[in-house]
Coordinates of C-alpha atoms in Angstrom, one line a residue:
Chain Z
M1 CA -17.4 -12.2 27.2
W2 CA -17.0 -15.7 28.2
F3 CA -17.4 -18.0 31.1
M4 CA -14.8 -19.9 33.2
R5 CA -16.0 -23.5 33.1
Q6 CA -18.5 -22.7 30.3
A7 CA -17.5 -26.1 29.1
G8 CA -18.4 -28.8 31.8
R9 CA -20.8 -30.0 34.3
S10 CA -23.5 -27.6 34.1
L11 CA -24.3 -28.9 30.5
P12 CA -26.3 -32.1 29.9
E13 CA -24.6 -32.9 26.8
Y14 CA -21.2 -32.7 28.7
R15 CA -22.5 -35.1 31.4
S16 CA -23.6 -37.6 28.8
L17 CA -20.5 -37.4 26.9
R18 CA -18.4 -37.8 29.9
A19 CA -20.6 -40.5 31.5
D20 CA -18.0 -43.3 31.1
V21 CA -14.8 -41.5 30.5
P22 CA -12.7 -40.4 33.3
M23 CA -11.7 -36.8 33.3
L24 CA -8.0 -37.0 32.5
D25 CA -8.8 -39.5 29.7
A26 CA -11.2 -37.1 28.1
C27 CA -8.6 -34.4 28.4
A28 CA -6.2 -36.6 26.4
R29 CA -8.6 -37.5 23.6
P30 CA -8.6 -34.8 20.9
D31 CA -12.2 -35.9 19.8
M32 CA -13.6 -35.3 23.3
V33 CA -11.5 -32.1 23.9
K34 CA -13.1 -30.6 20.6
E35 CA -16.5 -31.6 21.2
I36 CA -16.5 -30.4 25.0
T37 CA -14.9 -27.1 23.9
L38 CA -17.4 -26.5 21.2
Q39 CA -20.5 -27.6 23.3
P40 CA -20.8 -24.1 25.1
V41 CA -20.1 -22.1 21.9
R42 CA -23.1 -23.8 20.4
R43 CA -25.2 -23.0 23.1
Y44 CA -24.1 -19.5 23.9
D45 CA -23.2 -16.5 21.9
V46 CA -20.0 -16.2 24.0
D47 CA -17.1 -14.2 22.5
A48 CA -14.5 -17.0 23.1
A49 CA -14.1 -20.7 23.5
I50 CA -11.8 -21.9 26.2
L51 CA -9.9 -25.1 25.8
F52 CA -11.2 -28.0 27.6
S53 CA -8.5 -29.4 29.8
D54 CA -7.2 -29.7 33.4
I55 CA -4.3 -27.7 35.0
V56 CA -2.7 -31.0 36.1
M57 CA -2.6 -32.5 32.3
P58 CA 1.0 -31.2 31.9
L59 CA 2.2 -32.9 35.0
R60 CA 0.6 -36.2 33.9
A61 CA 2.2 -35.6 30.4
I62 CA 5.7 -35.6 32.1
G63 CA 5.0 -38.8 33.8
I64 CA 3.6 -37.9 37.3
D65 CA 1.3 -40.8 38.5
L66 CA -1.9 -38.8 39.2
D67 CA -5.6 -38.9 38.7
I68 CA -8.8 -36.9 39.1
K69 CA -11.0 -38.7 41.6
P70 CA -14.8 -37.6 41.3
G71 CA -15.9 -35.6 44.3
I72 CA -12.3 -35.0 45.5
G73 CA -10.0 -33.6 42.8
P74 CA -6.6 -34.2 41.6
V75 CA -4.8 -36.9 43.6
V76 CA -0.9 -37.4 43.3
A77 CA 0.2 -41.0 44.1
E78 CA 3.6 -39.9 45.2
P79 CA 3.6 -36.4 46.4
I80 CA 6.8 -34.3 45.8
R81 CA 8.3 -32.9 48.9
E82 CA 12.0 -33.6 48.8
P83 CA 14.8 -31.9 46.9
D84 CA 15.6 -35.1 44.9
A85 CA 12.0 -35.5 43.8
V86 CA 11.9 -31.8 42.6
A87 CA 15.0 -32.4 40.8
Q88 CA 13.4 -35.2 38.8
L89 CA 10.6 -33.0 37.4
R90 CA 11.5 -32.5 33.7
Q91 CA 10.6 -30.0 31.2
L92 CA 7.4 -30.5 29.1
E93 CA 7.9 -30.9 25.4
P94 CA 5.4 -30.5 22.7
D95 CA 5.8 -34.2 21.9
D96 CA 4.5 -35.0 25.2
I97 CA 1.1 -33.5 24.5
P98 CA 0.4 -34.3 20.7
Y99 CA -3.4 -34.5 21.5
I100 CA -3.3 -30.8 22.6
T101 CA -1.8 -29.8 19.4
E102 CA -4.2 -31.9 17.4
A103 CA -7.3 -30.7 19.3
V104 CA -6.2 -27.1 19.3
G105 CA -5.4 -27.1 15.5
E106 CA -8.8 -28.6 14.7
L107 CA -10.8 -26.5 17.0
V108 CA -9.3 -23.3 15.5
S109 CA -10.2 -24.2 12.1
E110 CA -13.8 -25.3 13.2
L111 CA -14.3 -22.1 15.4
D112 CA -13.6 -19.9 12.5
S113 CA -13.7 -16.3 13.8
T114 CA -14.3 -17.2 17.5
P115 CA -11.1 -17.0 19.2
L116 CA -9.9 -20.0 21.3
I117 CA -8.4 -19.2 24.8
G118 CA -5.6 -21.5 25.8
F119 CA -5.1 -22.2 29.4
A120 CA -2.5 -23.5 32.1
G121 CA -2.2 -23.7 35.8
G122 CA 0.0 -21.3 37.6
P123 CA 3.1 -22.4 39.5
F124 CA 1.8 -22.1 43.1
T125 CA -1.3 -24.2 42.3
L126 CA 0.6 -26.8 40.7
A127 CA 3.1 -26.8 43.6
S128 CA 0.5 -27.3 46.0
Y129 CA -1.2 -30.4 44.3
L130 CA 2.2 -32.0 44.0
I131 CA 3.2 -31.1 47.6
E132 CA -0.1 -31.9 49.5
G133 CA -0.8 -34.9 47.1
G134 CA -4.2 -33.6 46.4
P135 CA -6.7 -30.5 47.0
S136 CA -5.9 -28.7 50.4
K137 CA -7.8 -26.3 52.5
N138 CA -4.7 -24.7 54.3
H139 CA -1.9 -25.5 52.0
E140 CA 0.2 -26.2 55.1
R141 CA 2.7 -28.5 53.6
T142 CA 3.1 -26.3 50.5
K143 CA 3.7 -23.2 52.9
A144 CA 5.9 -25.2 55.3
L145 CA 8.2 -26.1 52.3
M146 CA 8.2 -22.6 51.0
Y147 CA 9.2 -21.2 54.5
S148 CA 11.6 -23.7 55.4
D149 CA 13.5 -24.6 52.2
P150 CA 13.4 -21.7 49.9
D151 CA 16.1 -23.3 47.5
T152 CA 13.9 -26.4 46.9
W153 CA 10.8 -24.2 46.7
D154 CA 12.5 -22.0 44.1
D155 CA 13.7 -25.0 42.2
L156 CA 10.2 -26.4 42.2
M157 CA 8.7 -23.0 40.9
R158 CA 11.3 -22.7 38.2
R159 CA 10.4 -26.0 36.9
L160 CA 6.8 -25.7 37.2
S161 CA 7.1 -22.3 35.5
G162 CA 8.8 -23.8 32.6
I163 CA 6.1 -26.4 32.3
T164 CA 3.5 -23.7 32.4
I165 CA 5.1 -21.6 29.6
A166 CA 5.8 -24.8 27.5
F167 CA 2.1 -25.9 27.9
L168 CA 0.8 -22.5 26.7
R169 CA 3.5 -22.2 23.9
T170 CA 2.2 -25.4 22.5
Q171 CA -1.4 -24.1 22.5
V172 CA -0.5 -20.9 21.0
A173 CA 1.7 -22.5 18.3
A174 CA -1.3 -24.8 17.4
G175 CA -3.6 -21.7 16.9
A176 CA -4.8 -20.5 20.4
S177 CA -5.3 -16.8 20.3
A178 CA -5.2 -15.8 23.9
V179 CA -3.9 -17.5 27.1
Q180 CA -5.2 -17.7 30.8
V181 CA -2.8 -18.6 33.7
F182 CA -5.1 -19.9 36.4
D183 CA -3.1 -19.6 39.6
S184 CA -6.2 -20.8 41.4
W185 CA -4.9 -21.0 45.0
V186 CA -2.5 -18.1 45.4
G187 CA -5.1 -16.3 47.3
A188 CA -4.1 -18.5 50.3
L189 CA -0.8 -16.4 50.3
S190 CA -0.2 -13.0 52.2
A191 CA 1.0 -10.4 49.8
A192 CA 4.6 -10.5 51.5
D193 CA 4.7 -14.2 50.6
Y194 CA 3.4 -13.9 47.1
R195 CA 5.9 -11.3 46.5
R196 CA 8.9 -13.3 47.6
S197 CA 8.1 -16.8 46.6
V198 CA 5.8 -16.6 43.6
L199 CA 5.8 -13.2 41.9
P200 CA 9.4 -13.7 40.3
F201 CA 8.2 -16.9 38.6
A202 CA 4.9 -15.3 37.5
K203 CA 6.9 -12.5 36.0
H204 CA 9.2 -14.9 34.1
I205 CA 6.0 -16.7 32.8
F206 CA 4.4 -13.4 31.4
R207 CA 7.8 -12.2 30.0
E208 CA 8.3 -15.3 28.2
L209 CA 4.6 -15.5 26.9
G210 CA 5.1 -11.9 25.7
S211 CA 7.0 -13.1 22.6
L212 CA 3.9 -15.1 21.6
E213 CA 1.9 -11.8 21.2
V214 CA -1.5 -12.9 22.3
P215 CA -3.3 -11.3 25.1
R216 CA -2.4 -13.0 28.5
I217 CA -4.9 -13.2 31.5
H218 CA -3.9 -13.8 34.9
F219 CA -6.5 -15.2 37.6
G220 CA -6.7 -16.6 41.0
V221 CA -9.7 -16.8 43.5
G222 CA -9.7 -14.8 46.6
T223 CA -6.9 -12.5 45.6
G224 CA -8.2 -9.3 46.6
E225 CA -5.1 -8.3 48.4
L226 CA -2.8 -9.6 45.6
L227 CA -4.4 -7.9 42.5
G228 CA -1.6 -5.4 42.3
L229 CA 1.0 -8.0 42.5
L230 CA -0.9 -10.3 40.0
S231 CA -0.8 -7.3 37.6
E232 CA 2.8 -6.6 38.4
A233 CA 3.7 -10.0 37.1
G234 CA 2.9 -8.6 33.6
P235 CA -0.3 -9.8 32.2
D236 CA -2.6 -7.9 29.9
V237 CA -5.7 -8.7 31.9
V238 CA -6.3 -9.6 35.5
G239 CA -9.2 -11.7 36.4
V240 CA -11.0 -10.6 39.5
D241 CA -13.4 -12.7 41.8
W242 CA -16.8 -11.3 43.0
R243 CA -15.4 -10.3 46.4
V244 CA -13.8 -7.0 44.8
P245 CA -16.0 -4.6 42.9
L246 CA -14.3 -4.0 39.5
D247 CA -13.9 -0.2 40.1
T248 CA -12.0 -1.1 43.3
A249 CA -9.9 -3.7 41.5
A250 CA -9.2 -1.0 38.8
Q251 CA -7.4 1.1 41.4
R252 CA -5.1 -1.9 42.6
V253 CA -3.8 -3.0 39.2
Q254 CA -1.1 -1.4 37.2
P255 CA -2.2 1.1 34.6
H256 CA -3.1 -0.2 31.2
T257 CA -4.4 -3.4 32.8
A258 CA -7.8 -4.7 31.6
L259 CA -10.0 -6.6 34.0
Q260 CA -11.9 -9.8 33.7
G261 CA -15.0 -10.7 35.8
N262 CA -16.8 -10.7 38.1
L263 CA -20.3 -11.9 38.6
D264 CA -20.7 -14.2 41.7
P265 CA -21.4 -17.7 40.0
A266 CA -23.9 -18.4 42.6
V267 CA -26.0 -15.5 41.5
L268 CA -26.8 -17.6 38.4
L269 CA -28.9 -19.8 40.8
A270 CA -31.1 -16.8 41.5
P271 CA -34.3 -15.7 39.9
W272 CA -33.7 -13.8 36.6
E273 CA -34.5 -10.3 38.2
V274 CA -31.5 -10.9 40.5
V275 CA -29.1 -12.0 37.8
E276 CA -30.2 -9.2 35.7
E277 CA -29.7 -6.6 38.4
R278 CA -26.2 -7.8 39.5
A279 CA -25.0 -8.3 35.9
R280 CA -25.8 -4.6 35.2
A281 CA -24.0 -3.8 38.6
V282 CA -20.9 -5.5 37.2
L283 CA -21.1 -3.6 34.0
A284 CA -21.4 -0.4 35.8
D285 CA -18.5 -1.2 38.1
A286 CA -16.4 -2.0 34.9
E287 CA -17.0 1.4 33.4
P288 CA -13.6 3.0 35.1
T289 CA -11.6 -0.1 33.9
E290 CA -9.1 0.0 31.0
G291 CA -10.8 -2.7 29.0
H292 CA -13.3 -5.2 30.5
I293 CA -13.9 -8.8 29.7
F294 CA -17.3 -9.9 31.1
N295 CA -17.1 -13.1 33.1
L296 CA -18.0 -14.8 36.3
G297 CA -15.8 -14.4 39.4
H298 CA -14.9 -18.1 39.4
G299 CA -16.3 -21.2 37.4
V300 CA -19.9 -21.9 36.4
L301 CA -21.2 -24.0 39.1
P302 CA -22.5 -27.4 38.3
E303 CA -26.2 -26.6 39.3
T304 CA -26.4 -23.9 37.0
D305 CA -29.2 -23.7 34.3
P306 CA -27.8 -23.3 30.9
D307 CA -30.8 -21.2 29.8
V308 CA -29.7 -18.6 32.4
V309 CA -26.2 -18.5 31.0
A310 CA -27.7 -18.1 27.5
R311 CA -30.0 -15.2 28.7
L312 CA -27.0 -13.5 30.6
T313 CA -24.9 -13.6 27.4
E314 CA -27.8 -12.0 25.5
L315 CA -28.2 -9.3 28.1
V316 CA -24.6 -8.3 28.4
H317 CA -24.2 -8.2 24.6
T318 CA -27.2 -6.0 24.3
E319 CA -26.0 -3.7 27.1
T320 CA -22.4 -3.4 25.9
A321 CA -23.6 -2.9 22.3
R322 CA -25.3 0.4 23.4
Chain W
M1 CA -2.7 -12.3 73.1
W2 CA -4.4 -15.6 72.5
F3 CA -4.7 -18.1 69.8
M4 CA -7.8 -19.0 67.9
R5 CA -8.0 -22.9 68.4
Q6 CA -5.4 -22.8 71.2
A7 CA -7.4 -25.5 72.7
G8 CA -7.7 -28.5 70.4
R9 CA -6.0 -30.9 68.0
S10 CA -2.4 -29.6 68.2
L11 CA -2.2 -30.6 71.9
P12 CA -1.3 -34.2 72.6
E13 CA -3.2 -34.0 75.9
Y14 CA -6.2 -32.9 74.0
R15 CA -6.1 -35.7 71.6
S16 CA -5.6 -38.2 74.3
L17 CA -8.7 -36.8 76.4
R18 CA -10.7 -36.8 73.2
A19 CA -9.7 -40.1 72.0
D20 CA -13.0 -42.0 72.8
V21 CA -15.3 -38.9 73.1
P22 CA -17.2 -37.5 69.9
M23 CA -16.7 -33.8 69.5
L24 CA -20.2 -32.7 70.5
D25 CA -20.4 -35.0 73.6
A26 CA -17.1 -33.4 74.8
C27 CA -18.7 -29.9 74.3
A28 CA -21.9 -30.8 76.4
R29 CA -19.8 -32.3 79.2
P30 CA -18.6 -29.6 81.8
D31 CA -15.6 -31.5 82.9
M32 CA -14.2 -31.8 79.5
V33 CA -15.0 -28.2 78.5
K34 CA -13.2 -27.2 81.6
E35 CA -10.2 -29.4 81.2
I36 CA -9.8 -28.7 77.5
T37 CA -10.2 -24.9 77.9
L38 CA -7.5 -24.9 80.6
Q39 CA -4.9 -27.2 78.7
P40 CA -3.4 -24.3 76.6
V41 CA -3.5 -21.8 79.6
R42 CA -1.3 -24.4 81.5
R43 CA 1.1 -24.8 78.5
Y44 CA 1.3 -21.3 77.2
D45 CA 1.3 -17.8 78.9
V46 CA -1.7 -16.5 76.7
D47 CA -3.6 -13.7 78.2
A48 CA -7.0 -15.2 77.7
A49 CA -8.8 -18.5 77.7
I50 CA -11.3 -19.4 74.9
L51 CA -14.2 -21.6 75.9
F52 CA -13.9 -24.9 74.2
S53 CA -17.1 -25.4 72.3
D54 CA -18.4 -25.5 68.7
I55 CA -20.5 -23.0 66.8
V56 CA -23.1 -25.7 66.3
M57 CA -23.8 -26.4 69.9
P58 CA -26.6 -24.0 70.4
L59 CA -28.4 -25.5 67.2
R60 CA -28.0 -29.0 68.7
A61 CA -29.4 -27.4 72.1
I62 CA -32.6 -26.6 70.4
G63 CA -33.1 -30.0 68.9
I64 CA -31.5 -29.9 65.6
D65 CA -30.3 -33.4 64.6
L66 CA -26.7 -32.7 63.8
D67 CA -23.3 -34.3 64.4
I68 CA -19.7 -33.4 63.7
K69 CA -18.1 -36.1 61.4
P70 CA -14.3 -36.6 61.8
G71 CA -12.5 -35.2 58.6
I72 CA -15.8 -33.6 57.4
G73 CA -17.3 -31.3 59.9
P74 CA -20.9 -30.5 61.0
V75 CA -23.5 -32.8 59.3
V76 CA -27.1 -31.8 59.6
A77 CA -29.6 -34.7 59.2
E78 CA -32.4 -32.7 57.8
P79 CA -31.2 -29.5 56.1
I80 CA -33.4 -26.5 56.6
R81 CA -34.4 -24.9 53.3
E82 CA -38.1 -24.2 53.4
P83 CA -40.1 -21.4 55.2
D84 CA -41.8 -23.9 57.4
A85 CA -38.5 -25.5 58.6
V86 CA -37.3 -22.2 59.3
A87 CA -40.4 -21.2 61.3
Q88 CA -39.7 -24.2 63.5
L89 CA -36.4 -22.9 64.7
R90 CA -37.0 -21.8 68.4
Q91 CA -35.1 -19.4 70.5
L92 CA -32.4 -20.8 72.7
E93 CA -32.9 -20.6 76.6
P94 CA -30.4 -20.8 79.3
D95 CA -31.9 -24.1 80.5
D96 CA -31.1 -25.6 77.0
I97 CA -27.5 -25.4 77.9
P98 CA -26.8 -26.0 81.6
Y99 CA -23.4 -27.5 80.9
I100 CA -22.2 -24.1 79.5
T101 CA -23.4 -22.2 82.6
E102 CA -21.7 -24.9 84.7
A103 CA -18.4 -25.0 82.8
V104 CA -18.0 -21.5 82.4
G105 CA -18.7 -20.7 86.1
E106 CA -16.1 -23.1 87.3
L107 CA -13.6 -22.1 84.6
V108 CA -14.0 -18.5 85.7
S109 CA -13.3 -19.3 89.3
E110 CA -10.3 -21.6 88.3
L111 CA -8.8 -19.1 85.8
D112 CA -8.7 -16.5 88.5
S113 CA -7.1 -13.2 86.8
T114 CA -7.1 -14.8 83.3
P115 CA -10.1 -13.7 81.4
L116 CA -12.3 -16.2 79.7
I117 CA -13.5 -15.4 76.1
G118 CA -16.9 -16.7 75.4
F119 CA -17.9 -17.6 71.7
A120 CA -20.6 -18.2 69.3
G121 CA -21.1 -18.7 65.3
G122 CA -22.3 -15.8 63.4
P123 CA -25.7 -16.1 61.6
F124 CA -24.3 -16.4 58.0
T125 CA -22.2 -19.3 59.1
L126 CA -24.9 -21.1 61.0
A127 CA -27.3 -20.6 58.2
S128 CA -24.8 -22.2 55.7
Y129 CA -24.4 -25.2 57.8
L130 CA -28.3 -25.6 58.3
I131 CA -29.0 -25.0 54.6
E132 CA -26.3 -26.9 53.0
G133 CA -26.4 -29.7 55.5
G134 CA -22.6 -29.6 56.0
P135 CA -19.5 -27.7 55.2
S136 CA -19.6 -26.2 51.7
K137 CA -17.0 -24.8 49.4
N138 CA -19.2 -22.4 47.4
H139 CA -22.3 -22.0 49.7
E140 CA -24.6 -22.3 46.6
R141 CA -27.8 -23.3 48.3
T142 CA -27.2 -20.7 51.0
K143 CA -26.8 -17.9 48.4
A144 CA -29.6 -19.3 46.3
L145 CA -32.0 -19.0 49.2
M146 CA -30.8 -15.6 50.1
Y147 CA -31.3 -14.3 46.5
S148 CA -34.6 -16.0 45.8
D149 CA -36.5 -15.8 49.1
P150 CA -35.4 -12.8 51.1
D151 CA -38.3 -13.0 53.5
T152 CA -37.4 -16.7 54.5
W153 CA -33.9 -15.6 54.6
D154 CA -34.5 -12.8 56.8
D155 CA -36.7 -14.8 59.1
L156 CA -33.8 -17.5 59.3
M157 CA -31.2 -14.8 60.0
R158 CA -33.4 -13.3 62.7
R159 CA -33.8 -16.5 64.5
L160 CA -30.1 -17.4 64.3
S161 CA -29.2 -14.0 65.6
G162 CA -31.4 -14.4 68.3
I163 CA -29.6 -17.9 69.2
T164 CA -26.2 -16.3 68.8
I165 CA -27.2 -13.3 71.4
A166 CA -28.7 -16.0 73.8
F167 CA -25.7 -18.3 73.6
L168 CA -23.3 -15.3 74.3
R169 CA -25.5 -13.8 77.0
T170 CA -25.6 -17.3 78.9
Q171 CA -21.8 -17.2 78.7
V172 CA -21.3 -13.8 80.1
A173 CA -24.0 -14.3 82.7
A174 CA -21.9 -17.1 83.9
G175 CA -18.7 -15.0 84.0
A176 CA -17.1 -14.9 80.6
S177 CA -15.3 -11.4 80.3
A178 CA -15.3 -11.0 76.4
V179 CA -17.1 -12.6 73.6
Q180 CA -16.1 -13.3 69.9
V181 CA -18.6 -13.8 67.2
F182 CA -17.2 -16.1 64.5
D183 CA -19.0 -15.6 61.4
S184 CA -16.4 -17.9 59.7
W185 CA -17.7 -18.0 56.1
V186 CA -19.1 -14.5 55.5
G187 CA -15.9 -14.1 53.4
A188 CA -17.8 -15.8 50.5
L189 CA -20.1 -12.9 50.2
S190 CA -19.5 -9.7 48.2
A191 CA -19.8 -6.5 50.1
A192 CA -23.1 -5.7 48.5
D193 CA -24.6 -9.1 49.6
Y194 CA -23.2 -8.8 53.1
R195 CA -24.5 -5.3 53.3
R196 CA -28.0 -6.3 52.3
S197 CA -28.3 -9.8 53.8
V198 CA -26.2 -10.0 56.9
L199 CA -25.2 -6.6 58.2
P200 CA -28.6 -5.7 59.6
F201 CA -28.6 -8.8 61.8
A202 CA -24.9 -8.4 62.8
K203 CA -25.7 -4.9 64.0
H204 CA -28.5 -6.2 66.0
I205 CA -26.4 -8.9 67.5
F206 CA -23.7 -6.3 68.6
R207 CA -26.2 -3.8 69.8
E208 CA -27.8 -6.5 72.0
L209 CA -24.5 -7.7 73.3
G210 CA -23.5 -3.9 74.1
S211 CA -25.6 -4.0 77.2
L212 CA -23.3 -6.8 78.6
E213 CA -20.4 -4.4 78.7
V214 CA -17.6 -6.8 77.8
P215 CA -15.4 -6.4 74.8
R216 CA -17.0 -7.9 71.6
I217 CA -14.8 -9.4 68.8
H218 CA -16.0 -10.1 65.3
F219 CA -14.2 -12.4 63.1
G220 CA -14.5 -14.2 59.6
V221 CA -11.8 -15.6 57.4
G222 CA -11.1 -14.2 53.9
T223 CA -13.0 -11.0 54.8
G224 CA -10.7 -8.4 53.4
E225 CA -13.1 -6.7 51.4
L226 CA -15.6 -6.8 54.2
L227 CA -13.6 -5.4 57.0
G228 CA -15.5 -2.0 57.0
L229 CA -18.7 -3.7 57.2
L230 CA -17.7 -6.2 59.9
S231 CA -16.7 -3.1 61.8
E232 CA -19.9 -1.1 61.0
A233 CA -21.7 -3.9 62.7
G234 CA -20.5 -2.5 65.9
P235 CA -17.9 -4.8 67.6
D236 CA -15.1 -3.4 69.7
V237 CA -12.5 -5.5 67.9
V238 CA -12.3 -6.9 64.4
G239 CA -10.3 -10.0 63.7
V240 CA -8.2 -10.0 60.4
D241 CA -6.8 -13.0 58.6
W242 CA -3.1 -13.0 57.3
R243 CA -4.2 -11.7 53.9
V244 CA -4.5 -8.1 55.0
P245 CA -1.6 -6.5 56.6
L246 CA -2.8 -4.9 59.9
D247 CA -2.0 -1.3 58.9
T248 CA -4.1 -1.8 55.8
A249 CA -7.0 -3.1 57.9
A250 CA -6.6 -0.2 60.2
Q251 CA -7.8 2.0 57.4
R252 CA -10.6 -0.1 56.3
V253 CA -12.4 -0.3 60.0
Q254 CA -14.5 2.4 61.7
P255 CA -12.4 4.8 63.9
H256 CA -11.8 3.4 67.6
T257 CA -11.9 -0.2 66.4
A258 CA -9.2 -2.4 67.8
L259 CA -7.7 -5.3 65.5
Q260 CA -6.9 -8.8 66.3
G261 CA -4.6 -11.0 64.2
N262 CA -2.9 -11.9 62.0
L263 CA 0.0 -14.3 61.6
D264 CA -0.6 -16.9 59.1
P265 CA -1.1 -20.1 60.9
A266 CA 1.1 -22.0 58.6
V267 CA 3.9 -19.8 59.5
L268 CA 4.1 -21.9 62.8
L269 CA 5.2 -24.9 60.7
A270 CA 8.3 -23.0 59.7
P271 CA 11.7 -22.7 61.2
W272 CA 11.8 -20.5 64.2
E273 CA 13.7 -17.7 62.3
V274 CA 10.8 -17.5 60.0
V275 CA 8.2 -17.5 62.9
E276 CA 10.1 -14.8 64.5
E277 CA 10.4 -12.6 61.6
R278 CA 6.8 -12.9 60.6
A279 CA 5.6 -12.3 64.2
R280 CA 7.8 -9.2 64.4
A281 CA 6.3 -7.9 61.1
V282 CA 2.7 -8.4 62.6
L283 CA 3.6 -6.2 65.6
A284 CA 5.2 -3.5 63.4
D285 CA 2.2 -3.5 61.1
A286 CA -0.1 -3.3 64.3
E287 CA 1.7 0.0 65.3
P288 CA -1.0 2.3 63.7
T289 CA -4.1 0.3 65.1
E290 CA -6.2 1.6 67.8
G291 CA -5.6 -1.3 70.1
H292 CA -4.2 -4.8 69.0
I293 CA -4.7 -8.3 70.2
F294 CA -2.1 -10.6 68.8
N295 CA -3.5 -13.7 67.5
L296 CA -3.1 -15.8 64.4
G297 CA -5.2 -15.0 61.1
H298 CA -7.1 -18.2 61.6
G299 CA -7.1 -21.4 64.0
V300 CA -4.1 -23.1 65.2
L301 CA -3.4 -26.0 62.7
P302 CA -3.4 -29.6 63.8
E303 CA 0.1 -30.2 62.7
T304 CA 1.5 -27.3 64.9
D305 CA 4.3 -27.9 67.6
P306 CA 2.9 -26.7 70.8
D307 CA 6.6 -25.8 71.8
V308 CA 6.5 -23.1 68.8
V309 CA 3.4 -21.6 70.2
A310 CA 5.0 -21.4 73.7
R311 CA 8.0 -19.8 72.0
L312 CA 5.9 -17.3 70.2
T313 CA 4.0 -16.3 73.1
E314 CA 7.2 -15.5 75.0
L315 CA 8.5 -13.5 72.0
V316 CA 5.3 -11.3 71.7
H317 CA 5.1 -10.7 75.4
T318 CA 8.8 -9.6 75.5
E319 CA 8.4 -7.4 72.5
T320 CA 5.2 -5.7 73.5
A321 CA 6.6 -5.1 77.1
R322 CA 9.3 -2.9 75.8

């Protein structure tokens, strides 16, 4: 078990560390990456650490002018919408991200037997940020490009997939022992669109990552109708949000696919009895799955009380040890 | 066939009419409600008009201080989070909304044989705006109240359901010949939460509306896992967003339930060949359904070219006349 966004805004020690440091600066400083990644491991008896980073880091590392604006999210100075701009997106090299190699290497030796999960954004989500220029409710420009210029779309997806692969390879080379691809916003697509415009690239990513011989997790929020396709892309584990019970999800994924999830993060704001009841329900739903990693259905909410997270970790460990 | 948000920001004649009139003022002026409701009917050969209004109108009508801020959405001056504040929410009376009665009456006589669909927000969505104080990504305060104080939650839902019923009754009494309940954000809930905390109130709404003897449509976005429950609430028609193919949706709803939907609104930003192909796919998917109302899977996007909407209307009419 671990928690998406276990490192971050719900921890007072994180907020005080980040007080004067912009998000992307923190992600590029090995000392901060290390400290923030370790903070939840100190507090909670989780079974894995997740590298503190941001999905747009590799884009910044190849020279794209972008920043994370508090309260908004990633903002790209010059959105990428034309074939020429796409053609200028270059591949990510390990030398572009020395701070990742350094942070991961030091983390792995400090974490000792606790595994470190590496992570990267998926190509649809990265494409949406680049095309829209920031977070988007409807992804309209992204879909418009996808529908109207499939050649440019494919070129963009090919380049972003290469970047995702390189970002994760660097993390595994430095010692990460599992990887998660967050294609956060693919849930905005119909299954037909995902199959045609994203799946070939997701397959390529998981095939390439296969040679690293570490467990590969694939997750996007609101992907109930896409679980079969996310699994067809070839990961070892599919992450599920709270909208789909795990026993239902187990019927939608390929055989021999483990599931990760899926307590609604908002449940952690409820009284303990509710948290306990719902966590037990997740464990019960997980029984028919072929392997289960307990997690939330999306990231820990900023308002969450860390003591509830600690207590939940204990509960799940006690229950699953039986 | 009709289009959610067919009246609104995609029409230049709407934008010029609304240039100096705030949203909720426009919704309270019978002349503007009439004109805006009629604009798309003049442009498109749609089979129904939808009353131009906003789901927060009945809340303002009972005295809640709220406004719609451009680029943000509804903002409630004093969010409702305590039992006392909930207990002060009063029922909506027809006298609170004379402009609705007037606008609907005049519209119905002007529309002649084209039916007018009345509409209202569903209780979860109204609750979320009241509790969060505005639009919310995660509905955390709403869920926290739902989990931690079920009595206050139930009281709030009971009051909001009464308001929804009264708002729609007034519209039907004035001549509306169908109603749609938009519980826009229920897709944020797991099926277990919907069943426990919303379904009883949705059932009450559709039971009460049953005596009006007009078709009742129930819709929320991102509700793939809830379609069975939305249908169990008792509407004649369930609206489906673009994430679930209509033939799949048909298997999830109760027998004898018609479906409405479900072209991705972003498809209308694509070249015509793509629009045509996807619209035909929706019609093909709709074949096993027990009744189908062609619509988008969510509202018309502001960037949409009205000529594409007109052409799509023609295509669907030609195809379904065969």
